[in-house]
Amino acid sequence: MVVFFDFHWKVMVLFLLLLSIVVQCLDGTNATSSIPTSGPGFYGAQQVIKFLGLGGQSQDDTHGTYLKQSIQAELKRRLSPSAQIFLDGEEDFHLVNARYTNYRRPTFIAGVKVAEERDVVETVNYARSRGIPFMARTGGHSLTTSLKRIQGGIVIDMRGLNAVKYDTTKQQMTVGGGVTTGEFANATFSRGMEVTVGSCPCTGVLGISLGAGIGRLQGKYGYLNDNMVSLRLLLANGTVITASEEENEETFWAVRGAGHNFGIGLEATFQVYPQENNGKHYVVDFEYDLDRVEDLFEAVNDVSSPMPKELALFVIGRKRGATGGPTINVNLVYSGPKADAQPFVSNFQSLGPVWRDEKVADWDALPWSTYNGLNNVLCTPEGWARFPVKNFYAANVKSYDIPTMRSFFDGWKEMNEKYDGRAMFSVMFETFSQQGVRAKKHDATAYPWREGSDHFLMMEAGSKDHSDEEIFDEFLSRHQDAWIKTSGYGRLQQYINYGHGSKDPSEALYGYEPWRLERLRALKDRLDPEGWFNGYQPFAKELSG
């Protein structure tokens, strides 16, 4: 009798829950303002089912078979005919679920490939009404471990919003929220124009620009978001606003450096500029044995103090280079005539490279043709799958400390040898000119490091599984500490898009001046008081540090 009563009350509670959900879903007029009292992270029906003891321990039971099926049925009625819904467990779910790294990654029970802006709005409204976390993706390259907060969510695949429009009179490009860096560069170049873009062609343009958008041409034009004219932003409450210098000015300041915390970028307009040197860039790749580490980084320090606005340098560690063993690849790109680049080329040629290659490349082709075509691997799911668990650390330095570089590359070589076949340790350092960046005031946007990001240092441990991840994390974290200690800044000053997510404090990402985080948090309280956009590098007090 007791058993019957216990089961009976659970069924009654479940019936009332399902009835309330049906009523809620039918009430379309209240969808925008329907915020679950449980708040983000409480996954609605499946959590109640689990509390009642009606769920099992399998993946489907944990997330709720009912929940996934109801998401598909209910969202389908809201979305455009061309939108697609994929559920975890289905054969094609990988189309929306694939990511560059599976290290402390977000997980999803459903994905929506949107076809128009309304699909994004409807998905956000629906997820909120059900208490299901959500996030947008374009390239799937986000490295931060802070995204692990999103578990059992809905991923919104933005790639259907891929329109690109050019205003000839204003010399402005307007791009949809699903346009990649490569697509943006191709479209801009085809119109005889250029602007700063990142070095990876398969990342989302809007995702990059919400952080800053560093790149080879920043010496001429500043960061990509310095050239943002306006942004159409979807807020958590389902409304769409336009942020620019003329309207929603405070939001416009904030989204250029901390934008992921406020909403989803649906469309942005950027100022672009007539190509210099007909869009032709002179490119030289050098490779060196590791015994040249000291001389090599002395040369980088010399060339970059000060660095001409036309010049950009990358330093990449190659596990197996031209000699068959570990080498260091220096990629030099000069956005001007070959003859003008020769003084800088000579600096590196005099160091005795074991291999050299040179070419003249169109601006939009640079990401694919530089450093031995590495992006042709980094930009495919097949390439991601080689070592799917990637842990990433970074730091900015004012100049390269030579003993620190020697210690790091010795350790990098040792780890690659020790874990050969099971893991791969990668390194990429970026050095760009600062003239265009520092032409703007230090407080022009939310990005805090105009005066404090001379060199961007990145390292990554990619492995086939999670078995040695603590060992790898210790190696990376220890060397990041060394970079910070000898950075010349006396503290971590981190580019938001390169932030680790678990270790870097909010001040390192958004600025140590108290007014910066105070200003951002005040706006956050207005635009996203319930914290729906607390996945990517959040600065909310309860999540920081």
Tab-separated table of C-alpha atoms in Angstrom, residues 128 449 519:
chain	number	residue	atom	x	y	z
A	128	ARG	CA	14.676	30.317	-21.426
A	449	TRP	CA	45.282	45.987	-23.039
A	519	ARG	CA	31.072	49.409	-15.482
